[in-house]
Coordinates of C-alpha atoms and ligand atoms in Angstrom, one line a residue:
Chain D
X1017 CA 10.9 -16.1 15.6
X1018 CA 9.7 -16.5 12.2
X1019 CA 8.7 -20.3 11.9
X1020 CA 9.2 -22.3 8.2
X1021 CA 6.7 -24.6 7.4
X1022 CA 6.2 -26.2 4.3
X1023 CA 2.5 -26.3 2.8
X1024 CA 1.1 -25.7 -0.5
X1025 CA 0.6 -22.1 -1.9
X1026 CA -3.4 -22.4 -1.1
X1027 CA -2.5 -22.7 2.5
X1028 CA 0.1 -19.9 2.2
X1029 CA -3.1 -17.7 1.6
X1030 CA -5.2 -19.1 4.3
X1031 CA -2.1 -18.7 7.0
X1032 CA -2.2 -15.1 6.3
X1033 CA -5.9 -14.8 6.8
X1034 CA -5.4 -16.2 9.6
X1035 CA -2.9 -13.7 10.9
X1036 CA -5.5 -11.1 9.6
X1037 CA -8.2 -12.5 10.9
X1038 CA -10.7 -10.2 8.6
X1039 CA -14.1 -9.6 10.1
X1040 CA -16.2 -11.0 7.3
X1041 CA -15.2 -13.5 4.5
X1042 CA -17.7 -14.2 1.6
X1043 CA -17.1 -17.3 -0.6
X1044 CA -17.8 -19.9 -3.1
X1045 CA -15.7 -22.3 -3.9
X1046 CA -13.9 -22.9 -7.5
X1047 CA -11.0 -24.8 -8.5
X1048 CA -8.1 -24.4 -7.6
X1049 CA -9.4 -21.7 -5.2
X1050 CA -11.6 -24.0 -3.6
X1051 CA -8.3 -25.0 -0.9
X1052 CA -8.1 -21.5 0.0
X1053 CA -11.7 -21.4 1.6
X1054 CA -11.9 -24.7 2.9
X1055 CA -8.9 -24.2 5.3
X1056 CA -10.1 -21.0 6.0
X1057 CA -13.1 -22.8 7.1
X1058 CA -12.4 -25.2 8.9
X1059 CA -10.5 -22.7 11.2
X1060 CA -13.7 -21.1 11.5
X1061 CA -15.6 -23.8 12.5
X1062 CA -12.8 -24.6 14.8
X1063 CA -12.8 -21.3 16.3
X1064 CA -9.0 -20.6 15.3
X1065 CA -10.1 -16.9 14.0
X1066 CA -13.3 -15.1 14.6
X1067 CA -14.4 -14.0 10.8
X1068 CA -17.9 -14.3 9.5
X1069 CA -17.9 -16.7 7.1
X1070 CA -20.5 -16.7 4.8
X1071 CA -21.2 -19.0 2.1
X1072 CA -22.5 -17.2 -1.0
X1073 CA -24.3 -19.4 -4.0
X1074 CA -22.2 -17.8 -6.9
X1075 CA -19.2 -15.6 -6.8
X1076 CA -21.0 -13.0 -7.9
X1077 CA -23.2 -12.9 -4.4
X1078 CA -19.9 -14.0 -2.7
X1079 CA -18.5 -10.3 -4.1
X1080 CA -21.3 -8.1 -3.6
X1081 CA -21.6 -10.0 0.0
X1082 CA -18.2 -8.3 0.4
X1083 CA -19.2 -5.2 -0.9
X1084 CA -22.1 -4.8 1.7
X1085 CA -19.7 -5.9 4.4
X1086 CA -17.2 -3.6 3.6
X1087 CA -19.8 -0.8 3.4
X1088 CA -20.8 -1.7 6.6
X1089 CA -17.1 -1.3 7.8
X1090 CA -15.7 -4.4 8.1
X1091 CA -12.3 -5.7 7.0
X1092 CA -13.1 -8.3 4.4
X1093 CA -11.0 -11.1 2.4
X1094 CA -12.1 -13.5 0.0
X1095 CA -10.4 -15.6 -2.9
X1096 CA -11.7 -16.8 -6.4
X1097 CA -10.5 -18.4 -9.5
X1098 CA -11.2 -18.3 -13.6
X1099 CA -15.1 -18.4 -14.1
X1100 CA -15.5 -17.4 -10.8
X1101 CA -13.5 -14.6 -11.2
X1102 CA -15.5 -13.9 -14.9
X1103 CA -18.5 -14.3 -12.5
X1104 CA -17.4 -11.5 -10.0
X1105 CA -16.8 -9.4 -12.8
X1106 CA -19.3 -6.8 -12.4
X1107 CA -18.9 -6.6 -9.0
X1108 CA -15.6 -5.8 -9.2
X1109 CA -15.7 -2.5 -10.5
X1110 CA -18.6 -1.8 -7.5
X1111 CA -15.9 -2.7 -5.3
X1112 CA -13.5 -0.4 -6.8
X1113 CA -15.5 2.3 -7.8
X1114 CA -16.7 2.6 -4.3
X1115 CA -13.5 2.5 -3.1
X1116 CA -13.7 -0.1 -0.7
X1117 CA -10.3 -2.1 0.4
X1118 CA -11.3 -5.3 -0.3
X1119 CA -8.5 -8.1 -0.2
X1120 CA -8.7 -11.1 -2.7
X1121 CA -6.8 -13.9 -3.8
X1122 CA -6.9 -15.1 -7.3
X1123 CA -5.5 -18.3 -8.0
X1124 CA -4.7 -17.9 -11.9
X1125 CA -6.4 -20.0 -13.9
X1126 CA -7.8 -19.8 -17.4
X1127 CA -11.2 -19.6 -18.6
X1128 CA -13.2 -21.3 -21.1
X1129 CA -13.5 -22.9 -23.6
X1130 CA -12.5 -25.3 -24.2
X1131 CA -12.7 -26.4 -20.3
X1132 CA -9.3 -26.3 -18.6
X1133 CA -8.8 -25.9 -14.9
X1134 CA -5.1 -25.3 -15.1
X1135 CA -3.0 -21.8 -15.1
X1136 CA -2.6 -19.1 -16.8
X1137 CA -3.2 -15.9 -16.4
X1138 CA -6.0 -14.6 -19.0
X1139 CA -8.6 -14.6 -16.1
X1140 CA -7.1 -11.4 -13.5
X1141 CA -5.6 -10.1 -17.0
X1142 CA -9.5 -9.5 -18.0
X1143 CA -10.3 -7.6 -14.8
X1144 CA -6.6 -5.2 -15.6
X1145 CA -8.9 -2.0 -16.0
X1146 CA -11.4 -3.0 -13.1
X1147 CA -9.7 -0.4 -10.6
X1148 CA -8.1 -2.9 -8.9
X1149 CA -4.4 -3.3 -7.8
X1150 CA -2.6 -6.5 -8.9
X1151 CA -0.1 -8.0 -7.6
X1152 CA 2.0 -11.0 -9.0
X1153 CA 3.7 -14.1 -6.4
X1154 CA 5.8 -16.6 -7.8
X1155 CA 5.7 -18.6 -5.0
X1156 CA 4.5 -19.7 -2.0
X1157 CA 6.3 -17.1 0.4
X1158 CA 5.7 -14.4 -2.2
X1159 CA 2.1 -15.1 -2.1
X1160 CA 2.0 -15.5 1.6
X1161 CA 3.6 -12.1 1.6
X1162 CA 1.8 -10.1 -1.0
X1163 CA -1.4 -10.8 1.1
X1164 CA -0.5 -9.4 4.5
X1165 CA 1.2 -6.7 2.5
X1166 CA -2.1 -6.3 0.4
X1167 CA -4.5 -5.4 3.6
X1168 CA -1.8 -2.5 4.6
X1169 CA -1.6 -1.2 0.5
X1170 CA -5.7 -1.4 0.2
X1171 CA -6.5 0.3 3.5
X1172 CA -4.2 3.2 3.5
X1173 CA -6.1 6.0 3.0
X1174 CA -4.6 7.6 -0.2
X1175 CA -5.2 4.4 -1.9
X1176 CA -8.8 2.6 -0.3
X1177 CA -8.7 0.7 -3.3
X1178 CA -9.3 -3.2 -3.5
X1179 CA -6.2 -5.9 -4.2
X1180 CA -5.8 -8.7 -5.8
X1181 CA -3.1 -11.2 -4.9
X1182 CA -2.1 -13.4 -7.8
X1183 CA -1.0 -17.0 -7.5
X1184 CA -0.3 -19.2 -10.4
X1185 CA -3.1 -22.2 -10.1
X1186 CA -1.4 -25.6 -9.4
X1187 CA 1.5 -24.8 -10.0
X1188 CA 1.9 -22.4 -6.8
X1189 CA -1.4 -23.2 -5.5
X1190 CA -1.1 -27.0 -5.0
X1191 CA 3.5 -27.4 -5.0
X1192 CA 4.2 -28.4 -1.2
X1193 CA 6.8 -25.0 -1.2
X1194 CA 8.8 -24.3 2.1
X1195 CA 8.1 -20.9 3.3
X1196 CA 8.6 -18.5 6.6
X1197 CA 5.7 -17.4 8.6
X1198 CA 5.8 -14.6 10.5
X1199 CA 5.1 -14.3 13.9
X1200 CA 1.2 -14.0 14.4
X1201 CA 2.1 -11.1 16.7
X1202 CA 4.1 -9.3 14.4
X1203 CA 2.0 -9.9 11.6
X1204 CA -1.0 -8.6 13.5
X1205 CA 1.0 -5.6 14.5
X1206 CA 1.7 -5.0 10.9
X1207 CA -1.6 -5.0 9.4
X1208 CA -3.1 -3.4 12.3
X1209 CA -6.8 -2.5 13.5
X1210 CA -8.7 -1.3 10.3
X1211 CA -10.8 1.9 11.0
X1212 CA -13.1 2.5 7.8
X1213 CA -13.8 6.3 7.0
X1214 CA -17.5 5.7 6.6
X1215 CA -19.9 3.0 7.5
X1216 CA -23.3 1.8 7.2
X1217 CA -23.6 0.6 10.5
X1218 CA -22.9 3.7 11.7
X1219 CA -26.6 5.0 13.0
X1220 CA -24.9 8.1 14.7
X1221 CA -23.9 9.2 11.1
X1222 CA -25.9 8.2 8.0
X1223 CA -24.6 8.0 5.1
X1224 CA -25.5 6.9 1.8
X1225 CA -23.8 4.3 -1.1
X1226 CA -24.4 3.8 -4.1
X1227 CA -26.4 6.4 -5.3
X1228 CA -28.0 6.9 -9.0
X1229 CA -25.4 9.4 -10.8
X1230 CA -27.8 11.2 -13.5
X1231 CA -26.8 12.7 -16.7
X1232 CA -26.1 15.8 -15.2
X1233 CA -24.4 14.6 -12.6
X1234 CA -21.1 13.9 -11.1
X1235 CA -20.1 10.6 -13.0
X1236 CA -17.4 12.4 -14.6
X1237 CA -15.5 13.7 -11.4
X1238 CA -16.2 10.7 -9.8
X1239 CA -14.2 8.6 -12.1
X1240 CA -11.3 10.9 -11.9
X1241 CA -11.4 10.7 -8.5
X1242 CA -11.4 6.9 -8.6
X1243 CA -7.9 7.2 -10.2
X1244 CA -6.3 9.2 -8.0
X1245 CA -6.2 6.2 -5.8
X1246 CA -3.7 4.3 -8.3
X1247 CA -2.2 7.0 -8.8
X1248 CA -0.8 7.2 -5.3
X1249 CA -0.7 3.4 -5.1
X1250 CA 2.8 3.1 -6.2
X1251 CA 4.2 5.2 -3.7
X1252 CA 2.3 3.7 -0.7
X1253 CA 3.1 0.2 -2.0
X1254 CA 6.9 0.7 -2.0
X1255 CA 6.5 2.1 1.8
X1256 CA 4.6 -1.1 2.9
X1257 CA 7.0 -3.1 0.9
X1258 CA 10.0 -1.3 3.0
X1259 CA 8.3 -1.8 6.7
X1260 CA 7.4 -5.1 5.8
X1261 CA 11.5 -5.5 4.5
X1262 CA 12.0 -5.1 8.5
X1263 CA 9.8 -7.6 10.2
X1264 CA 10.6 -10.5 7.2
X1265 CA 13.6 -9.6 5.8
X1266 CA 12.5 -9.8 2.7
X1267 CA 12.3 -7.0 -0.1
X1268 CA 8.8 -6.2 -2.3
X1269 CA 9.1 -3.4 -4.8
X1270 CA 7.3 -3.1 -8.0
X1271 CA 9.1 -5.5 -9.5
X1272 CA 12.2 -7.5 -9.0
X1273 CA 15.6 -7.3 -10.6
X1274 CA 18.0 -10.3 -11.0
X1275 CA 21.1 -10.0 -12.5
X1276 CA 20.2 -6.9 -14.5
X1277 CA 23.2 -4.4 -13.8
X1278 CA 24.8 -5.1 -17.0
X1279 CA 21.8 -7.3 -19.1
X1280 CA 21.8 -6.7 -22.8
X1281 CA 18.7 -9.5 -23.0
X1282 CA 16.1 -9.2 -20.6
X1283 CA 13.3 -10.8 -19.6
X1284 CA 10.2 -9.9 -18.4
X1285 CA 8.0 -11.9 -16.8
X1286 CA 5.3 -12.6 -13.8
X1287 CA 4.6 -15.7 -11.4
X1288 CA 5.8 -18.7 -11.1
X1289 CA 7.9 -18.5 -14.5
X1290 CA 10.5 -16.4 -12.9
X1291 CA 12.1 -19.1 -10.8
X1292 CA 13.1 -21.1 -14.1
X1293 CA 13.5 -18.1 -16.0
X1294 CA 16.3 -17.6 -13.2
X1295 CA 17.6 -20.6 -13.6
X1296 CA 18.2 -20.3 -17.0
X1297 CA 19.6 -16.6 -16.8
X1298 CA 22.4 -18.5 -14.7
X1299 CA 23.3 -20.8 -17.5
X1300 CA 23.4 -18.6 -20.1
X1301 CA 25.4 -15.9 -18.2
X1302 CA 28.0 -18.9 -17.5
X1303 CA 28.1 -19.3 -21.4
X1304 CA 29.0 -15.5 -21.5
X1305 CA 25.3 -14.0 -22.7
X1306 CA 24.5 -11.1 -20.6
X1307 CA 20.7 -12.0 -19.7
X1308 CA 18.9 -10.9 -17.1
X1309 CA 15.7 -11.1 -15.7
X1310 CA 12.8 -8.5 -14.3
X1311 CA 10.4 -10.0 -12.2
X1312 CA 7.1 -8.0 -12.2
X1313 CA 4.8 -7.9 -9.4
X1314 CA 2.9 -4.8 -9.6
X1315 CA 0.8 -5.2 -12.7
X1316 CA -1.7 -2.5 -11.4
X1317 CA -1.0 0.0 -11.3
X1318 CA 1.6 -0.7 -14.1
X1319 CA 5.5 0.8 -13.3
X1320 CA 5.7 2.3 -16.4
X1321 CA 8.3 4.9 -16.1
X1322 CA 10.6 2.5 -13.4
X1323 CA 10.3 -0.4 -15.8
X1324 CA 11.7 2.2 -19.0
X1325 CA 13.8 3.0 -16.7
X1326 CA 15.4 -0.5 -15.9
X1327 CA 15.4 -1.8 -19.1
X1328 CA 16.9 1.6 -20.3
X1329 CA 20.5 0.0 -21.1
X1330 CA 18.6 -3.7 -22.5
X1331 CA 19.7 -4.0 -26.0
X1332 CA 16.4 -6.8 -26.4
X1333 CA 13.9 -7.1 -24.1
X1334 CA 11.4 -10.7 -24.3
X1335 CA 7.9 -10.2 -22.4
X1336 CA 6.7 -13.3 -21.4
X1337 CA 3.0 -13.5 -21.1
X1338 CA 1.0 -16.1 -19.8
X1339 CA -2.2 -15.1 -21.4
X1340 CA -3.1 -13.5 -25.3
X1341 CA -5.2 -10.2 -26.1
X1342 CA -7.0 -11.6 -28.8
X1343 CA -6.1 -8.3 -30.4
X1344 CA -4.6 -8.6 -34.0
X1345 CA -1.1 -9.5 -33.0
X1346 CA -0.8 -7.2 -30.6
X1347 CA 0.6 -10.0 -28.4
X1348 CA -0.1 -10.5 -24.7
X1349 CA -1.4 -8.1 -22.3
X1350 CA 2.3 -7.5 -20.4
X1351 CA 4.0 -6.9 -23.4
X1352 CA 0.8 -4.2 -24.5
X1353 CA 1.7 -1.8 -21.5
X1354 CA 5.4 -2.7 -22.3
X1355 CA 5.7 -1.9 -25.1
X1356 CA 3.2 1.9 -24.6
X1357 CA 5.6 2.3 -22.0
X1358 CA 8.4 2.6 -24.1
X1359 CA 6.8 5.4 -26.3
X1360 CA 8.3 8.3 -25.2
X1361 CA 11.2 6.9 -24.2
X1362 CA 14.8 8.0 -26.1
X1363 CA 16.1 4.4 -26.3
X1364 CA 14.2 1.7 -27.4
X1365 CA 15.1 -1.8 -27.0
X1366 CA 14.1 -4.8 -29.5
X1367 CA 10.7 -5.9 -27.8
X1368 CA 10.2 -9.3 -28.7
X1369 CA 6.6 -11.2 -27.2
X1370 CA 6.6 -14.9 -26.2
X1371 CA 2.9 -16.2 -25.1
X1372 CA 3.5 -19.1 -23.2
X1373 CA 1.7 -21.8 -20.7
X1374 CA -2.3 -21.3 -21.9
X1375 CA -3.8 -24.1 -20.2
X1376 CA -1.5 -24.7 -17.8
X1377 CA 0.9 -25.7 -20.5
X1378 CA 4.6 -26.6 -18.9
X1379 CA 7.3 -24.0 -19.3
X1380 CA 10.4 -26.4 -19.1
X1381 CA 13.7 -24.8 -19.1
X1382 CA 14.0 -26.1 -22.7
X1383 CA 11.6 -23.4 -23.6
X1384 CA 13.0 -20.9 -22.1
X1385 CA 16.4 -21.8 -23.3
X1386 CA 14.9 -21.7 -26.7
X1387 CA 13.1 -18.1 -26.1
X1388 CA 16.6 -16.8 -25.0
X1389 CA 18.1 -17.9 -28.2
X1390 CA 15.9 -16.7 -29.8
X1391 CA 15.3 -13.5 -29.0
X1392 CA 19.4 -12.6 -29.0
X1393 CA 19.3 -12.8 -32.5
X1394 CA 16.1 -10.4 -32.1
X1395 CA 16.4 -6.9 -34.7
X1396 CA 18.3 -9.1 -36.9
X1397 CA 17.6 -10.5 -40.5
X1398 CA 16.9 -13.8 -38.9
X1399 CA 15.1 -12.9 -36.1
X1400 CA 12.1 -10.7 -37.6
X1401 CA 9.2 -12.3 -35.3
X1402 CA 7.6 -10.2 -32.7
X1403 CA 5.2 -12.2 -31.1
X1404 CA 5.9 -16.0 -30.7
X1405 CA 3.7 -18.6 -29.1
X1406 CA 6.5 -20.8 -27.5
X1407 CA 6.1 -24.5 -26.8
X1408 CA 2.7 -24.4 -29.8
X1409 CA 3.1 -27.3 -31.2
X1410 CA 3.5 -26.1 -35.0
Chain G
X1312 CA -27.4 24.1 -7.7
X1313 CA -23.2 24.6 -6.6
X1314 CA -21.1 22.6 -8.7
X1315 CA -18.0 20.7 -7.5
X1316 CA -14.7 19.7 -8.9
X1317 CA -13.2 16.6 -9.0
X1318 CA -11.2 16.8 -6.2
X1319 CA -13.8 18.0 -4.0
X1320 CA -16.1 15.0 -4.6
X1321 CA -16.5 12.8 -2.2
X1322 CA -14.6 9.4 -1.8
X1323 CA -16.4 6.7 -3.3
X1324 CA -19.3 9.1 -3.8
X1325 CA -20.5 8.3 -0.4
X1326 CA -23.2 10.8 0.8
X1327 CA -22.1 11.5 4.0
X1328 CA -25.8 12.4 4.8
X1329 CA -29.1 10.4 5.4
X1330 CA -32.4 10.5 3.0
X1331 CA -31.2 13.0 0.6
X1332 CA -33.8 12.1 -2.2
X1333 CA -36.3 14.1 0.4
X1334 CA -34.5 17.4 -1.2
X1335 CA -35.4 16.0 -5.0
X1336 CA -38.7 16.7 -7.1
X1337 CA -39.5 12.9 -7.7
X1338 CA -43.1 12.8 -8.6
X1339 CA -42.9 15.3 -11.7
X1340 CA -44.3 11.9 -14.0
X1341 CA -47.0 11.1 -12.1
X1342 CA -50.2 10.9 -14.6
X1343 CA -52.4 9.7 -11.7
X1344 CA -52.8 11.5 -8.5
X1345 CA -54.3 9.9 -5.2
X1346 CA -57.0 12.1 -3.6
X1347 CA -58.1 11.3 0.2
X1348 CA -61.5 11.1 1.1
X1349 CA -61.3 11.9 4.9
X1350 CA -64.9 10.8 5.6
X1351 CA -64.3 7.4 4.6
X1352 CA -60.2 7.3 6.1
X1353 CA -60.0 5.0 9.7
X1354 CA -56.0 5.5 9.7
X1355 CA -55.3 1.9 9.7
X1356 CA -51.8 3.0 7.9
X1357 CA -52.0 0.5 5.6
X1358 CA -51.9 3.1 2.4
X1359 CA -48.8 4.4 4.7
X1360 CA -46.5 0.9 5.1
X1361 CA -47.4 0.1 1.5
X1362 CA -46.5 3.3 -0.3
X1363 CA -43.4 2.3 -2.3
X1364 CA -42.3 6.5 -2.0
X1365 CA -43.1 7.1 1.5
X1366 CA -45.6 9.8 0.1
X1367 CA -48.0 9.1 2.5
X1368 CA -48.5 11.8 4.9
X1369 CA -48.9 10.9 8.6
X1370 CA -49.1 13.4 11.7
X1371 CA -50.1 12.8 15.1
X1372 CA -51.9 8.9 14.3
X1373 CA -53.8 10.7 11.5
X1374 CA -53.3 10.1 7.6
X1375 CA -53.2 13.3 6.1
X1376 CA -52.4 13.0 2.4
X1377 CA -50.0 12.7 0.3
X1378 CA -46.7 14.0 -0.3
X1379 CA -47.0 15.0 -4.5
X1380 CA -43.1 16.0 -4.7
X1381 CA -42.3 12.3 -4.3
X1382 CA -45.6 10.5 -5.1
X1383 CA -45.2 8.7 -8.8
X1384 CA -49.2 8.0 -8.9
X1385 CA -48.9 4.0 -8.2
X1386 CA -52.0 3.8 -6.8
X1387 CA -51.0 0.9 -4.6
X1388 CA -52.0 2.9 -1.5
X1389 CA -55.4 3.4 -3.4
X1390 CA -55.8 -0.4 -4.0
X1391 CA -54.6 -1.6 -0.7
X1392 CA -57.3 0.8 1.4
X1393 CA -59.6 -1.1 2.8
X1394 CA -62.1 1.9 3.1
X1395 CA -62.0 2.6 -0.3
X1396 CA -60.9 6.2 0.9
X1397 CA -58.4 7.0 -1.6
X1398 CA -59.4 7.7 -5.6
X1399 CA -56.9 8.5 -8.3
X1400 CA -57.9 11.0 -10.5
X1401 CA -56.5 11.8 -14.0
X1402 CA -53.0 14.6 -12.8
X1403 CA -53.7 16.8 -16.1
X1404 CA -57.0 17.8 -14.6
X1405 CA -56.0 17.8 -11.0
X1406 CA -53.9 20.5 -12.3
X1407 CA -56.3 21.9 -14.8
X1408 CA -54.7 21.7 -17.7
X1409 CA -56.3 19.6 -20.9
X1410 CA -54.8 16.5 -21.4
X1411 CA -52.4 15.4 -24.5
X1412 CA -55.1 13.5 -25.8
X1413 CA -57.4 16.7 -26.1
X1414 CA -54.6 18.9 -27.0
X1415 CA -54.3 16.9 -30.3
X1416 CA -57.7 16.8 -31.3
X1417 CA -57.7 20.7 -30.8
X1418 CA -54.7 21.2 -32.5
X1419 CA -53.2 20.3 -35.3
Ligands
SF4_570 S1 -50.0 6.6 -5.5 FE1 -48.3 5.3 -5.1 S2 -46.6 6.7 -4.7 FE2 -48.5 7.9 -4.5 S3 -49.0 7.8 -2.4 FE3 -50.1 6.2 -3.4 S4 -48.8 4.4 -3.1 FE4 -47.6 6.2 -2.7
SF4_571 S1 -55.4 2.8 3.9 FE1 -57.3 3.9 3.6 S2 -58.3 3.9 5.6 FE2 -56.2 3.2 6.0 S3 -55.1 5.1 6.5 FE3 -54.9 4.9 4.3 S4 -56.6 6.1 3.5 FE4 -57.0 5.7 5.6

């Protein structure tokens, strides 16, 4: 019997840990991470799960104390925020590039400067082309969710490539939400008993990482290789997303549709924006406007021919993005791959951009209200703008 | 050596093998080359734990030279000897060849 509790999105991360019970966990602490580890702590000190926890002095030891782990075989989790995140950076691509399934949470918050602990998404968005998969919650139960689904997605082997679970920092990561757990035998069942393909620890068979790639070596193939694993990601995330529809009842795909059959306005958007985005979908379809919304979860790899596909029959499409690409007006980082995506495709709807919530920045229904207006107009005289900061005061 | 595609190499170019860098030439740079007196050697192993390129040779309890494939001419084993049994000697005239230095003031 699945059991609802109702705890904030920090602890939604730590419950599944628990249920994982990962055999090493390297971490520093960083708000609003910070909850994520301290829970998962003191259930290690209380001898609720078994995990090595080791306390790293900077995020970056914290990831390449995963990276040795994992080399040496073991199933290991962690969780980081903004700078920390920034920190972890080079380590990251290791990680990847080594192909080892590291789990992570990232509690999405934005980086300097000016100082701001609060959300929004620029920090994971700076680590898209790091190798590794990302994967959006907007809430609680989605974030609970996306990490036990996480484990089975990085481990499998035609992926062995790390994941990142996104939660949206305070907003998700400190709202009391009401959730389901699922059993801890179930959920243990369903991640199973990692076996990794090599290890260090292995004296019967040596192997060795890491090693120095010359010029006239195999740098080249090697890369290539790397992105074969998310390549076949999508595939083995929709199959984990299935099995995991029949022990929770609830449905993961690479991104989620609401009321989209017939939407001439749609809106794209990740985290915790959707559940007022939904909100205000409902109201406007009750005034007779045909909006609907596309939730996107799997931001790496990026769905690029589902997503043309979906928003085939859109006659205006609105990417909200909770972070900017600094780029020359090239908007924010989901409407980018968007908007590439639509390149080859036969019909093209209006693509309109609104960059929302830096800083943490409230997105009251008002805003969205006022996106939707706008963006119905989008393609017409009126309605030239492509990229539009909403709620800036300006 | 056999070249590989892509999809042959191996995931997360692991070497699924132990101490492969004994197959590579290493020590091709080395200007200084350590040369054992045996006379003076009491195979204390010290030359041996400090190498930094396990060069040092070591059969039966007895230090018997050095590995040159892999040995980059340090000379830490020479200054760590407590015997004084090792000397480093210029590599150009180990090999007998003339030095840069005097190929320049012959040539051009
Ligand atoms: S010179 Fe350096 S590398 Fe060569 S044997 Fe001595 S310590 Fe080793
Ligand atoms: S350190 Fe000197 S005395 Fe000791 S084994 Fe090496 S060469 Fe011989």
């Amino acid at each position: 019997m699945a059991k609802t509790v109702a705890m904030v999105g920090t602890d939604a991360v730590a419950e599944a840990m628990r249920q994982i019970n990962p055999d090493v966990v390297p971490a520093y602490p960083i708000t609003p991470q910070t909850a994520v580890v301290e829970k998962y702590a003191q259930m290690v000190a209380d001898g609720i799960v078994d995990s090595e926890m080791i306390n790293a002095e900077s995020e970056h030891s914290a990831m390449s104390a995963a990276i040795g782990a994992a080399a040496g075989g073991a199933r290991v989790m962690t969780a980081t925020s903004s700078q920390g995140l920034a920190l972890m950076w080079e380590m990251l691509y290791i990680a990847s590039g080594m192909r080892l399934p590291v789990v992570m949470a990232n509690v999405n918050r934005s980086l300097s400067a000016p100082i701001n602990i609060h959300c929004d998404h620029s920090d994971s968005m700076g680590a898209r082309d790091s190798g590794w998969i990302q994967l959006f919650s907007e809430n609680a139960q989605e974030t609970y969710d996306n990490v036990l689904q996480a484990i089975r997605i990085a481990e499998h082997p035609d992926v062995l490539t790390p994941v990142m679970v996104l939660l949206d920092g305070f907003i998700i990561s400190h709202s009391i939400d009401r959730f389901d757990l699922i059993d801890d035998d179930v959920a243990k069942a369903f991640v199973g008993q990692y076996t990794p393909r090599n290890s260090l620890l292995d004296a019967a068979n040596p192997s060795c990482w890491g090693a120095f790639d010359g010029l006239g070596g195999y740098f080249f193939e090697f890369k290539r290789a790397q992105a074969e694993g998310m390549l076949k990601a999508p595939a083995v995330i929709r199959e984990v997303g299935k099995e995991y529809a029949e022990i929770s009842g609830r449905r993961y795909d690479y991104f989620a549709s609401y009321r989209m059959e017939d939407a001439e306005f749609v809106i794209v958007a990740a985290g915790s924006a959707a559940g007022t985005i939904r909100t205000a979908v409902d109201i406007f379809r009750e005034k007779g406007l045909r909006v609907g919304l596309l939730k996107l979860r799997m931001f790496r790899p990026f769905p690029q021919q589902e997503l043309v596909e979906a928003l085939s029959h859109a006659k205006a499409v609105a990417v909200f993005d909770r972070s900017d690409t600094f780029a020359g007006d090239l908007g924010g980082p989901i409407f980018v791959e968007t908007r590439s995506a639509f390149y080859e495709a036969e019909k093209r709807p209006q693509l309109m951009n609104f960059i929302y919530g830096l800083g943490g920045r409230d997105l009251p229904m008002s805003l969205v209200n006022q996106a939707i207006e706008m963006f119905k107009d989008a393609g017409s005289a009126e309605q030239k703008k492509r990229i539009v900061y909403l709620g800036l005061r300006d | 050596m056999r070249q590989w595609t892509w999809r042959e190499h191996p995931l997360g170019a692991v070497i699924p093998e132990a101490a492969t860098a004994d197959h590579y030439e290493t020590g091709g740079w080395r200007s200084l080359r350590p040369v054992l007196d045996r006379e003076k050697c009491i195979d204390c192993f010290f030359c041996f734990i400090y190498c930094p390129d396990s060069s040092v040779m070591v059969q039966e309890d007895k230090m018997t030279g050095f590995k040159l494939q892999h040995c980059k001419g340090c000379g830490i084993c020479a200054h760590e000897c407590p015997k004084e049994a090792i000397t480093m000697i210029n590599e150009a005239e180990a090999k007998g060849l003339e030095t840069c230095a005097a190929d320049n003031k012959d040539g051009a």
